[in-house]
Amino acid sequence: HLPVAVYEIESNSERDIEKLKESLTATSIALVRNARDVFGLNSEKFNLDAMERIDSDADVEVVRQIPQPISSNYQLHNPTRRSDENWAAVLDKHEVKFSQFASYYRSVEQLTVRVLERIIESPSTHENVLRHLAEDLKSHQLTLPRHIKADRDATAIAFGTNVDVLDAPKFAEQNQEIAKLPEFVQPIGTKSFWIKVRDNLPGITCAQIYYKVPGVRTFPHQENGCLASVNINLGGGECVWISVPMEFSGMLQNLVREKLGLRDGESIFTRGFWPVLQCCLEAGIPIQKFTQKPGDMVVVGPGTYHWVQSNDITTHIAWNIARPTFIQLASIGISHDHYLANKYTPMIPIESFIWSLAGHKLRGDFIPLLKHFLCR
């Protein structure tokens, strides 16, 4: 296992912020403790009530999964398959109205709080209480659409993903909160590559909200274009993060192809997976693992593979950042070609992005790199 950079930021002073900026650009992944409170973010501006008031009729994408320990990998369509031999993971998703998801989320929250109170009152009855919780979770779950094939005994929890916070008047309060952060971790900082891109790209140039219930997980991935990214846990509970630095991403992809039985020409980017950590370590792939508590900010470096599982009910905001560095610009170009080689459509509009840079003054290593991209 590799260590993880952890920063205890004490104030929002210019000196502390500059020191944090220098540190974050030198790590594959970093954890900034208590960032929400130090920067003064108001979590209530992103909660279900606030977003429901904005547009309760909006469609929200939900991912359906089985609640389980981080060490297992059971699927909706076959929940009894032995997980220690299985890396394959299926991303079952569909859309529901925000009001429907909000109702489900609140019911899960009420169920878990009530169960916790009962266990505290009578610890000896915990097995019986948890058995009833399993039954209640199943009875309160959102209806599965026909295209999702699930075993009749599977409990399908719902993960509310990709709730867009666009650059629009109705999201003014949310964007005002994000603007409290230091510019180098904002979606479009004053020195970000995105300052020259006018496209509105959800999750890349705009923030997204994630509503999590216990057990939901985000599969291993690199960000679009191998960009860096920011994720802030607004509360209430914890999430477990696992990551692999960019230097070992090729080794991880080769191991995934082997475990999934992918043939030449099959794309790794269209297949979900959940690694067995011991297999990674035995293959010489180092692992980073840590817990993100309420208020913590995770900053993921360019090209870092990472996957996440929630232990509690919690809300997160996240977005990509395009650091104005040679490594980040080179990674965008390399990942674009890597996507095409794997028959995957890139999300970054590479041509308009590169041409937008050509109209601005760049120095040093950027010049030959930009010329190379322009020739392409």
Short mmCIF file of N, CA and C in Angstrom, two decimals, residues 7-97:
data_model
loop_
_atom_site.label_atom_id
_atom_site.label_comp_id
_atom_site.label_asym_id
_atom_site.label_seq_id
_atom_site.Cartn_x
_atom_site.Cartn_y
_atom_site.Cartn_z
N TYR A 7 -3.91 16.59 4.41
CA TYR A 7 -3.61 17.96 4.81
C TYR A 7 -4.67 18.45 5.79
N GLU A 8 -4.20 18.97 6.91
CA GLU A 8 -5.07 19.58 7.91
C GLU A 8 -5.00 21.09 7.71
N ILE A 9 -5.91 21.64 6.92
CA ILE A 9 -5.88 23.08 6.66
C ILE A 9 -6.53 23.81 7.83
N GLU A 10 -5.83 24.82 8.34
CA GLU A 10 -6.28 25.51 9.55
C GLU A 10 -7.04 26.79 9.27
N SER A 11 -6.73 27.45 8.15
CA SER A 11 -7.38 28.73 7.88
C SER A 11 -7.48 28.95 6.37
N ASN A 12 -8.22 29.99 6.03
CA ASN A 12 -8.41 30.36 4.64
C ASN A 12 -7.46 31.50 4.25
N SER A 13 -6.33 31.60 4.96
CA SER A 13 -5.39 32.68 4.71
C SER A 13 -4.66 32.46 3.39
N GLU A 14 -4.16 33.54 2.81
CA GLU A 14 -3.46 33.46 1.53
C GLU A 14 -2.24 32.56 1.63
N ARG A 15 -1.54 32.62 2.74
CA ARG A 15 -0.34 31.80 2.94
C ARG A 15 -0.68 30.32 2.97
N ASP A 16 -1.73 29.95 3.73
CA ASP A 16 -2.13 28.54 3.82
C ASP A 16 -2.65 28.01 2.48
N ILE A 17 -3.37 28.85 1.76
CA ILE A 17 -3.92 28.44 0.47
C ILE A 17 -2.81 28.20 -0.55
N GLU A 18 -1.82 29.08 -0.57
CA GLU A 18 -0.71 28.92 -1.52
C GLU A 18 0.10 27.66 -1.20
N LYS A 19 0.29 27.40 0.08
CA LYS A 19 1.01 26.19 0.50
C LYS A 19 0.23 24.94 0.10
N LEU A 20 -1.10 24.98 0.27
CA LEU A 20 -1.95 23.85 -0.11
C LEU A 20 -1.89 23.62 -1.62
N LYS A 21 -1.93 24.69 -2.39
CA LYS A 21 -1.89 24.58 -3.85
C LYS A 21 -0.62 23.89 -4.31
N GLU A 22 0.52 24.29 -3.76
CA GLU A 22 1.80 23.67 -4.13
C GLU A 22 1.81 22.19 -3.79
N SER A 23 1.24 21.83 -2.66
CA SER A 23 1.25 20.43 -2.22
C SER A 23 0.34 19.57 -3.08
N LEU A 24 -0.84 20.08 -3.39
CA LEU A 24 -1.83 19.27 -4.12
C LEU A 24 -1.38 18.94 -5.54
N THR A 25 -0.63 19.84 -6.17
CA THR A 25 -0.21 19.58 -7.55
C THR A 25 0.90 18.54 -7.64
N ALA A 26 1.41 18.10 -6.50
CA ALA A 26 2.52 17.14 -6.51
C ALA A 26 2.10 15.74 -6.07
N THR A 27 0.79 15.50 -5.92
CA THR A 27 0.33 14.20 -5.43
C THR A 27 -0.65 13.55 -6.41
N SER A 28 -0.69 12.22 -6.39
CA SER A 28 -1.64 11.49 -7.24
C SER A 28 -3.05 11.58 -6.69
N ILE A 29 -3.17 11.66 -5.36
CA ILE A 29 -4.47 11.85 -4.72
C ILE A 29 -4.20 12.40 -3.33
N ALA A 30 -5.05 13.30 -2.87
CA ALA A 30 -4.83 13.95 -1.58
C ALA A 30 -6.16 14.15 -0.87
N LEU A 31 -6.08 14.14 0.46
CA LEU A 31 -7.25 14.34 1.31
C LEU A 31 -7.04 15.62 2.12
N VAL A 32 -7.97 16.55 1.99
CA VAL A 32 -7.91 17.81 2.73
C VAL A 32 -8.99 17.79 3.80
N ARG A 33 -8.57 17.64 5.04
CA ARG A 33 -9.51 17.53 6.15
C ARG A 33 -10.24 18.85 6.41
N ASN A 34 -11.55 18.74 6.68
CA ASN A 34 -12.35 19.86 7.15
C ASN A 34 -12.42 21.02 6.17
N ALA A 35 -12.24 20.77 4.88
CA ALA A 35 -12.24 21.85 3.89
C ALA A 35 -13.58 22.56 3.82
N ARG A 36 -14.67 21.81 3.96
CA ARG A 36 -16.01 22.42 3.87
C ARG A 36 -16.16 23.55 4.88
N ASP A 37 -15.75 23.32 6.12
CA ASP A 37 -15.94 24.32 7.16
C ASP A 37 -14.92 25.45 7.05
N VAL A 38 -13.69 25.13 6.70
CA VAL A 38 -12.66 26.17 6.57
C VAL A 38 -13.03 27.16 5.48
N PHE A 39 -13.57 26.65 4.36
CA PHE A 39 -13.93 27.53 3.25
C PHE A 39 -15.36 28.07 3.37
N GLY A 40 -16.08 27.61 4.39
CA GLY A 40 -17.40 28.17 4.68
C GLY A 40 -18.51 27.75 3.75
N LEU A 41 -18.45 26.50 3.23
CA LEU A 41 -19.51 26.02 2.34
C LEU A 41 -20.78 25.71 3.14
N ASN A 42 -21.91 26.12 2.62
CA ASN A 42 -23.20 25.84 3.24
C ASN A 42 -23.79 24.59 2.60
N SER A 43 -23.73 23.47 3.32
CA SER A 43 -24.19 22.19 2.77
C SER A 43 -25.66 22.20 2.41
N GLU A 44 -26.45 23.00 3.12
CA GLU A 44 -27.89 23.00 2.90
C GLU A 44 -28.27 23.48 1.50
N LYS A 45 -27.40 24.24 0.87
CA LYS A 45 -27.69 24.73 -0.49
C LYS A 45 -27.69 23.59 -1.51
N PHE A 46 -27.12 22.42 -1.14
CA PHE A 46 -27.02 21.30 -2.08
C PHE A 46 -27.88 20.11 -1.66
N ASN A 47 -28.60 20.24 -0.55
CA ASN A 47 -29.36 19.07 -0.08
C ASN A 47 -30.61 18.84 -0.91
N LEU A 48 -31.32 17.75 -0.61
CA LEU A 48 -32.49 17.37 -1.39
C LEU A 48 -33.56 18.45 -1.41
N ASP A 49 -33.81 19.07 -0.25
CA ASP A 49 -34.86 20.07 -0.17
C ASP A 49 -34.57 21.24 -1.10
N ALA A 50 -33.31 21.71 -1.09
CA ALA A 50 -32.94 22.86 -1.91
C ALA A 50 -33.07 22.54 -3.40
N MET A 51 -32.58 21.38 -3.82
CA MET A 51 -32.62 21.02 -5.23
C MET A 51 -34.05 20.69 -5.68
N GLU A 52 -34.84 20.15 -4.76
CA GLU A 52 -36.23 19.84 -5.10
C GLU A 52 -37.03 21.13 -5.33
N ARG A 53 -36.70 22.17 -4.57
CA ARG A 53 -37.38 23.45 -4.76
C ARG A 53 -37.04 24.06 -6.12
N ILE A 54 -35.83 23.81 -6.61
CA ILE A 54 -35.41 24.34 -7.90
C ILE A 54 -36.19 23.67 -9.03
N ASP A 55 -36.27 22.34 -9.00
CA ASP A 55 -36.97 21.62 -10.07
C ASP A 55 -37.26 20.20 -9.63
N SER A 56 -38.42 19.99 -9.01
CA SER A 56 -38.77 18.66 -8.51
C SER A 56 -39.14 17.71 -9.64
N ASP A 57 -39.43 18.27 -10.81
CA ASP A 57 -39.85 17.45 -11.95
C ASP A 57 -38.68 17.08 -12.86
N ALA A 58 -37.47 17.49 -12.49
CA ALA A 58 -36.30 17.17 -13.32
C ALA A 58 -35.99 15.67 -13.27
N ASP A 59 -35.40 15.17 -14.33
CA ASP A 59 -34.99 13.76 -14.36
C ASP A 59 -33.63 13.62 -13.68
N VAL A 60 -33.50 12.59 -12.85
CA VAL A 60 -32.22 12.30 -12.22
C VAL A 60 -31.84 10.85 -12.54
N GLU A 61 -30.58 10.65 -12.89
CA GLU A 61 -30.10 9.30 -13.20
C GLU A 61 -29.78 8.56 -11.90
N VAL A 62 -30.33 7.37 -11.77
CA VAL A 62 -30.04 6.55 -10.58
C VAL A 62 -29.35 5.26 -11.01
N VAL A 63 -28.35 4.87 -10.24
CA VAL A 63 -27.64 3.61 -10.46
C VAL A 63 -28.13 2.61 -9.42
N ARG A 64 -28.51 1.42 -9.87
CA ARG A 64 -29.08 0.41 -8.98
C ARG A 64 -28.02 -0.64 -8.64
N GLN A 65 -27.84 -0.90 -7.37
CA GLN A 65 -26.80 -1.80 -6.89
C GLN A 65 -27.28 -2.60 -5.69
N ILE A 66 -26.49 -3.60 -5.31
CA ILE A 66 -26.75 -4.37 -4.09
C ILE A 66 -25.90 -3.80 -2.96
N PRO A 67 -26.49 -3.50 -1.79
CA PRO A 67 -25.67 -3.05 -0.66
C PRO A 67 -24.81 -4.21 -0.15
N GLN A 68 -23.51 -3.97 0.01
CA GLN A 68 -22.59 -5.05 0.35
C GLN A 68 -21.28 -4.47 0.87
N PRO A 69 -20.45 -5.30 1.51
CA PRO A 69 -19.14 -4.83 1.96
C PRO A 69 -18.25 -4.46 0.78
N ILE A 70 -17.26 -3.62 1.03
CA ILE A 70 -16.37 -3.17 -0.04
C ILE A 70 -15.53 -4.31 -0.59
N SER A 71 -15.42 -5.40 0.16
CA SER A 71 -14.58 -6.53 -0.25
C SER A 71 -15.31 -7.53 -1.15
N SER A 72 -16.61 -7.33 -1.39
CA SER A 72 -17.36 -8.27 -2.22
C SER A 72 -17.84 -7.60 -3.50
N ASN A 73 -18.38 -8.41 -4.42
CA ASN A 73 -18.81 -7.87 -5.71
C ASN A 73 -19.96 -8.70 -6.27
N TYR A 74 -21.12 -8.59 -5.61
CA TYR A 74 -22.30 -9.30 -6.07
C TYR A 74 -23.14 -8.40 -6.97
N GLN A 75 -23.84 -9.00 -7.92
CA GLN A 75 -24.60 -8.24 -8.92
C GLN A 75 -26.10 -8.49 -8.78
N LEU A 76 -26.89 -7.53 -9.26
CA LEU A 76 -28.35 -7.64 -9.17
C LEU A 76 -28.88 -8.90 -9.85
N HIS A 77 -28.30 -9.24 -11.01
CA HIS A 77 -28.84 -10.35 -11.78
C HIS A 77 -28.39 -11.70 -11.24
N ASN A 78 -27.37 -11.71 -10.37
CA ASN A 78 -26.88 -12.97 -9.82
C ASN A 78 -26.23 -12.72 -8.47
N PRO A 79 -27.01 -12.43 -7.43
CA PRO A 79 -26.45 -12.02 -6.14
C PRO A 79 -25.74 -13.12 -5.37
N THR A 80 -25.85 -14.39 -5.81
CA THR A 80 -25.21 -15.48 -5.07
C THR A 80 -23.87 -15.90 -5.66
N ARG A 81 -23.45 -15.29 -6.78
CA ARG A 81 -22.19 -15.70 -7.41
C ARG A 81 -21.02 -15.36 -6.51
N ARG A 82 -20.05 -16.25 -6.43
CA ARG A 82 -18.89 -16.03 -5.57
C ARG A 82 -18.12 -14.81 -6.04
N SER A 83 -17.99 -13.81 -5.15
CA SER A 83 -17.42 -12.53 -5.56
C SER A 83 -15.90 -12.53 -5.57
N ASP A 84 -15.25 -13.47 -4.87
CA ASP A 84 -13.79 -13.45 -4.82
C ASP A 84 -13.16 -13.90 -6.13
N GLU A 85 -13.97 -14.43 -7.04
CA GLU A 85 -13.46 -14.84 -8.34
C GLU A 85 -13.98 -13.94 -9.46
N ASN A 86 -14.74 -12.93 -9.10
CA ASN A 86 -15.47 -12.17 -10.12
C ASN A 86 -15.12 -10.69 -10.06
N TRP A 87 -14.51 -10.17 -11.13
CA TRP A 87 -14.21 -8.73 -11.21
C TRP A 87 -15.29 -7.99 -11.98
N ALA A 88 -16.05 -8.66 -12.81
CA ALA A 88 -17.03 -7.99 -13.66
C ALA A 88 -18.12 -7.32 -12.82
N ALA A 89 -18.49 -6.11 -13.20
CA ALA A 89 -19.54 -5.38 -12.50
C ALA A 89 -20.42 -4.67 -13.53
N VAL A 90 -21.72 -4.76 -13.33
CA VAL A 90 -22.67 -4.20 -14.30
C VAL A 90 -23.25 -2.91 -13.75
N LEU A 91 -23.28 -1.87 -14.59
CA LEU A 91 -23.83 -0.58 -14.19
C LEU A 91 -25.28 -0.50 -14.66
N ASP A 92 -26.21 -0.87 -13.78
CA ASP A 92 -27.63 -0.81 -14.10
C ASP A 92 -28.17 0.57 -13.72
N LYS A 93 -28.66 1.31 -14.69
CA LYS A 93 -29.12 2.67 -14.40
C LYS A 93 -30.37 3.02 -15.20
N HIS A 94 -31.12 3.99 -14.68
CA HIS A 94 -32.30 4.50 -15.36
C HIS A 94 -32.61 5.87 -14.77
N GLU A 95 -33.63 6.52 -15.28
CA GLU A 95 -33.98 7.85 -14.81
C GLU A 95 -35.33 7.85 -14.09
N VAL A 96 -35.42 8.68 -13.04
CA VAL A 96 -36.68 8.91 -12.35
C VAL A 96 -36.82 10.41 -12.10
N LYS A 97 -38.00 10.85 -11.75
CA LYS A 97 -38.19 12.24 -11.39
C LYS A 97 -37.50 12.53 -10.06
#
